[in-house]
Amino acid sequence: NDLKRSRHLVSRFAGWALVLAPLAVATGVLGALFLQTLKCVTLWRFHHGWILWGLPVAGVAVALAYRFVTGLFQQRGRTGAPAPFKAFGDGAPLVMVPMAFGAATISHLFGASVGREGTALQMAGGLADGLARLCRMDARRRKLIILSGVSAGFGAVFGTPVAGTLFGLEVTALGEMGYGALLPCAFTALVADQTCRVTSAYIGFERLDGHMSFQPFYSGHWAFTGPDPWLMAKVGVAGLAFGVVSRLYAGGIRQARALSARLCAVQWLRPALGGVATLALVWLCGSDDFLGLGIVAPQPHGASVVNFFGQHHYAWAWAWKLLFTLVALGCGFRGGEVTPMFFIGAGLGNALAPWLGAPTPLLAAAGFAAVFAGAANTPLTCTVMAAEIFGSANLAYYAMACIIAYAVSGHDGLYGFQRVMTPKY
Amino acid sequence: NDLKRSRHLVSRFAGWALVLAPLAVATGVLGALFLQTLKCVTLWRFHHGWILWGLPVAGVAVALAYRFVTGLFQQRGRTGAPAPFKAFGDGAPLVMVPMAFGAATISHLFGASVGREGTALQMAGGLADGLARLCRMDARRRKLIILSGVSAGFGAVFGTPVAGTLFGLEVTALGEMGYGALLPCAFTALVADQTCRVTSAYIGFERLDGHMSFQPFYSGHWAFTGPDPWLMAKVGVAGLAFGVVSRLYAGGIRQARALSARLCAVQWLRPALGGVATLALVWLCGSDDFLGLGIVAPQPHGASVVNFFGQHHYAWAWAWKLLFTLVALGCGFRGGEVTPMFFIGAGLGNALAPWLGAPTPLLAAAGFAAVFAGAANTPLTCTVMAAEIFGSANLAYYAMACIIAYAVSGHDGLYGFQRVMTPKY
């Protein structure tokens, strides 16, 4: 009986693995190609700054293409939920995969301030949904495979398989994490991450984020003595600031969408508005550091995620990036919401460091993780992500920043589909 | 209005902090004293091996003392739930704090194979419950403060504040984690850990576990190249073994309790049975490595948690420790259940390493975390604990081992109070 049951379980797991493995491999390969494409177009833009003038036209062209190819352009739900979750009701077609890839590439080529993970999740969700329909799955299995796709996309794009696993579990609800999809999410996140790394090595892609690691400064020493209470209090204060800014970000995107809808009734024309506004902002701040991903800057000491971990201080870079991103996302440019948050969080940490008298890389890393934790309501994902990217010597600080940011960021996060299972207060 | 609400929130948080800070400080100080006491009695036992002959008498004396001082000796519930959770119904009195301390010390002085975290949780839970009654809290607040106490006890005893935070949230239910107590648990775990470190430094206590860190071997290199798929598959196979053994452990404790009850109807006489059985086991295996905590061994190359991370291999140490621990816990010796699992898991990893052709410290660390994850149904706590103790370079391997062990360990864990919120299959 016990043997029979375990044989049944093994065959069920094997069946799932057969479905999930191709999904994870495809997500990983697509992720690597996507990252390499983004890197190429970003470096190309750095040397051909004039292309920014094309931003309004490019945005309108993408919007029209979306309108033409699919009827999916209408943004349903409270905020721009990533397609995997719209897919529950809408049936995101497989054609969304190349569409999302191309649209995000064009956004980054022309310099819109958007991210990349939204696109990766859309691609993974589209693949998962296609697979679910191919296998004629029921609603419960469909949900499981789409969550696995989300984990795979996150794990592959950020190179953090454990955080990717948790993201698929944590993002669906606020204040509660169910373990129903734990094993499939872990499997796809690991396989997708691994595939993405192998493909990256094959096509010669190297992560720019690799340069912001700062383990050598802190590792080892603090791991044994434990966190310093005074520094922990400073990180707690910074965590409050991260939480407030994550609230500004998530609420700001909603308001920017409403505003652009009020200013321009024709949806496909809104990116033109956003493009012109972005051009005006570049003229206002006199810098093009806030366009695109912002992982590296065109100039050696420009504001960028990597430079925020260095010795220079950038007092208002985070605020400019916030403004640029609200304009781009509010006017309907395609791309993710997370990478700009990395910029805003690390930049705010960098700006707070001299005020609080705390080490700059520590606060930059805490902000990198905590603004995301607050806006997406995923404190554990972000704590683990910080451990995977920055090492675990300062894990308690990252956890503190993420938990406080989560606690003060309110109940209206970035993802409108989150049900509030346990209110924060 | 918003200002008023945030002022209300701040005053509520401040009120909580005023209650939780003394709890966390007391737990941290008690934890440090407890760890130092255990270290002293363990080292004393190493040099005075004859004291083992007193084990049956000591066990009976402790049992009679429990019977005499409190009416709480009856083990209610399915398994020996730690007192903080019994406290919901029983009202664990404050007198449990010194009782638990003394009983565990006697267990370790005479060489019973038990752990330490159960005692720390009982002490923290007793303190929390006393505080809750002092402040006349309602049931919801009582639950919150007791969970905070659990987090504080775990964080202090193992020196892992982030894992301690998660433990308080994750242990209450199976297959789901609620975030209602996230902020209080994080606060008390951090403060208790910090207090425990400061007190330890003051009384001159040094953790023996510090010697099992092995960051220098792996850190850095794999963090960039990502996990090796072939090695990941081996860790997955080991994870299955860890899960099966965690099932044996949790189920074995239940069965050992039932068996000792059948063999000896008088409850306070059962430790005599266990003491005699332990003496027989020592004679059978011809080693006293499996008595007490097992963090270090009496002889330089004896089986111990620290040595499992070294170059020697111990094929059956894990099985002997399992037997010793089932005898000790089944016959009612006082102490924790977790440290023996560290021994069993690390020992099994050590034994599997040459068979699987995987690095010994990697499998030892994975087993250290994963057997606990399977038996307590706390995969995320254990993954984060592994990151805090062993560094995050191999985090994906630890996560894999913990998640697989959790997936195959079944629904009857170590803690009978866990409600099954999401079944595993």
mmCIF file of C-alpha atoms in Angstrom, chain A residues 5 9 12 161-162 165-166 170 175-180 182-183 186 190 193-194 197 210 213 215 219 223-229 232 247 379-380 383-384 387-388 391-392 395-396 399-400 403-404 406-407 422 425, chain B residues 5 9 12 161-162 165-166 170 175-180 182-183 186 190 193-194 197 210 213 215 219 223-229 232 247 379-380 383-384 387-388 391-392 395-396 399-400 403-404 406-407 422 425:
data_model
loop_
_atom_site.group_PDB
_atom_site.id
_atom_site.type_symbol
_atom_site.label_atom_id
_atom_site.label_comp_id
_atom_site.label_asym_id
_atom_site.label_seq_id
_atom_site.Cartn_x
_atom_site.Cartn_y
_atom_site.Cartn_z
ATOM 1 C CA ARG A 5 1.268 5.149 -3.030
ATOM 2 C CA LEU A 9 3.640 9.782 -6.307
ATOM 3 C CA ARG A 12 3.033 11.973 -10.738
ATOM 4 C CA PRO A 161 16.900 30.582 -8.200
ATOM 5 C CA VAL A 162 15.922 30.450 -4.526
ATOM 6 C CA THR A 165 11.118 29.978 -6.081
ATOM 7 C CA LEU A 166 9.801 32.137 -3.264
ATOM 8 C CA GLU A 170 4.800 34.920 -2.233
ATOM 9 C CA GLY A 175 0.449 38.516 4.170
ATOM 10 C CA GLU A 176 0.511 34.782 3.565
ATOM 11 C CA MET A 177 2.534 32.249 1.622
ATOM 12 C CA GLY A 178 1.115 28.892 0.587
ATOM 13 C CA TYR A 179 3.459 25.999 -0.136
ATOM 14 C CA GLY A 180 1.239 24.200 -2.624
ATOM 15 C CA LEU A 182 6.833 24.768 -3.628
ATOM 16 C CA LEU A 183 8.379 21.809 -5.412
ATOM 17 C CA ALA A 186 11.820 25.265 -7.059
ATOM 18 C CA LEU A 190 16.613 26.035 -10.683
ATOM 19 C CA ASP A 193 18.490 29.683 -13.893
ATOM 20 C CA GLN A 194 20.894 26.940 -14.896
ATOM 21 C CA ARG A 197 23.642 30.600 -17.233
ATOM 22 C CA GLY A 210 28.201 41.096 -11.262
ATOM 23 C CA SER A 213 28.960 42.474 -5.448
ATOM 24 C CA GLN A 215 31.303 40.560 -0.288
ATOM 25 C CA SER A 219 31.963 38.892 4.802
ATOM 26 C CA ALA A 223 29.120 36.832 10.391
ATOM 27 C CA PHE A 224 30.721 35.820 13.666
ATOM 28 C CA THR A 225 30.261 38.887 15.814
ATOM 29 C CA GLY A 226 26.666 39.351 14.718
ATOM 30 C CA PRO A 227 24.971 42.567 13.694
ATOM 31 C CA ASP A 228 25.907 45.847 15.343
ATOM 32 C CA PRO A 229 22.792 47.183 17.161
ATOM 33 C CA MET A 232 20.877 47.953 12.803
ATOM 34 C CA ARG A 247 4.548 53.237 -1.518
ATOM 35 C CA PRO A 379 9.734 40.594 2.086
ATOM 36 C CA LEU A 380 11.061 37.027 2.181
ATOM 37 C CA THR A 383 15.676 38.972 1.800
ATOM 38 C CA VAL A 384 16.713 35.739 0.102
ATOM 39 C CA ALA A 387 21.546 36.816 0.265
ATOM 40 C CA GLU A 388 21.960 35.305 -3.199
ATOM 41 C CA GLY A 391 26.126 37.117 0.320
ATOM 42 C CA SER A 392 24.699 36.293 3.709
ATOM 43 C CA LEU A 395 21.576 39.047 5.968
ATOM 44 C CA ALA A 396 20.053 40.348 9.217
ATOM 45 C CA ALA A 399 15.939 41.231 6.446
ATOM 46 C CA MET A 400 15.348 44.189 8.772
ATOM 47 C CA ILE A 403 10.512 43.644 6.771
ATOM 48 C CA ILE A 404 10.190 47.289 7.818
ATOM 49 C CA TYR A 406 6.988 45.753 3.874
ATOM 50 C CA ALA A 407 5.343 46.777 7.139
ATOM 51 C CA THR A 422 -3.377 39.022 6.579
ATOM 52 C CA TYR A 425 -1.922 46.438 10.856
ATOM 53 C CA ARG B 5 -3.424 57.083 11.665
ATOM 54 C CA LEU B 9 0.426 53.178 14.465
ATOM 55 C CA ARG B 12 1.016 50.966 18.900
ATOM 56 C CA PRO B 161 18.065 35.873 13.879
ATOM 57 C CA VAL B 162 16.522 35.732 10.404
ATOM 58 C CA THR B 165 12.034 35.148 12.693
ATOM 59 C CA LEU B 166 10.812 32.700 10.076
ATOM 60 C CA GLU B 170 6.440 28.866 9.785
ATOM 61 C CA GLY B 175 2.034 24.279 4.113
ATOM 62 C CA GLU B 176 1.375 27.936 4.769
ATOM 63 C CA MET B 177 3.062 30.891 6.404
ATOM 64 C CA GLY B 178 1.123 33.872 7.699
ATOM 65 C CA TYR B 179 2.839 37.228 8.090
ATOM 66 C CA GLY B 180 0.708 38.553 10.941
ATOM 67 C CA LEU B 182 6.380 39.228 11.035
ATOM 68 C CA LEU B 183 7.479 42.494 12.603
ATOM 69 C CA ALA B 186 11.834 39.899 13.615
ATOM 70 C CA LEU B 190 17.170 40.281 16.451
ATOM 71 C CA ASP B 193 20.298 37.194 19.272
ATOM 72 C CA GLN B 194 22.157 40.416 19.918
ATOM 73 C CA ARG B 197 25.983 37.494 21.728
ATOM 74 C CA GLY B 210 31.751 28.132 14.949
ATOM 75 C CA SER B 213 31.880 26.871 9.032
ATOM 76 C CA GLN B 215 32.915 29.171 3.624
ATOM 77 C CA SER B 219 32.405 30.864 -1.544
ATOM 78 C CA ALA B 223 28.352 32.144 -6.552
ATOM 79 C CA PHE B 224 29.113 33.412 -10.046
ATOM 80 C CA THR B 225 28.997 30.267 -12.118
ATOM 81 C CA GLY B 226 25.815 29.074 -10.460
ATOM 82 C CA PRO B 227 25.037 25.579 -9.237
ATOM 83 C CA ASP B 228 26.400 22.565 -11.090
ATOM 84 C CA PRO B 229 23.417 20.534 -12.410
ATOM 85 C CA MET B 232 22.430 19.447 -7.820
ATOM 86 C CA ARG B 247 10.145 10.923 8.786
ATOM 87 C CA PRO B 379 11.769 24.354 4.669
ATOM 88 C CA LEU B 380 12.247 28.109 4.413
ATOM 89 C CA THR B 383 17.183 27.250 4.034
ATOM 90 C CA VAL B 384 17.727 30.658 5.597
ATOM 91 C CA ALA B 387 22.583 30.668 4.660
ATOM 92 C CA GLU B 388 23.181 32.291 8.045
ATOM 93 C CA GLY B 391 27.067 31.386 3.891
ATOM 94 C CA SER B 392 24.978 31.823 0.780
ATOM 95 C CA LEU B 395 22.222 28.400 -1.009
ATOM 96 C CA ALA B 396 20.529 26.743 -3.993
ATOM 97 C CA ALA B 399 17.196 25.020 -0.631
ATOM 98 C CA MET B 400 16.918 21.971 -2.898
ATOM 99 C CA ILE B 403 12.446 21.458 -0.134
ATOM 100 C CA ILE B 404 12.783 17.817 -1.200
ATOM 101 C CA TYR B 406 9.984 18.668 3.233
ATOM 102 C CA ALA B 407 8.111 17.259 0.248
ATOM 103 C CA THR B 422 -1.907 22.919 2.323
ATOM 104 C CA TYR B 425 0.486 15.940 -2.299
#
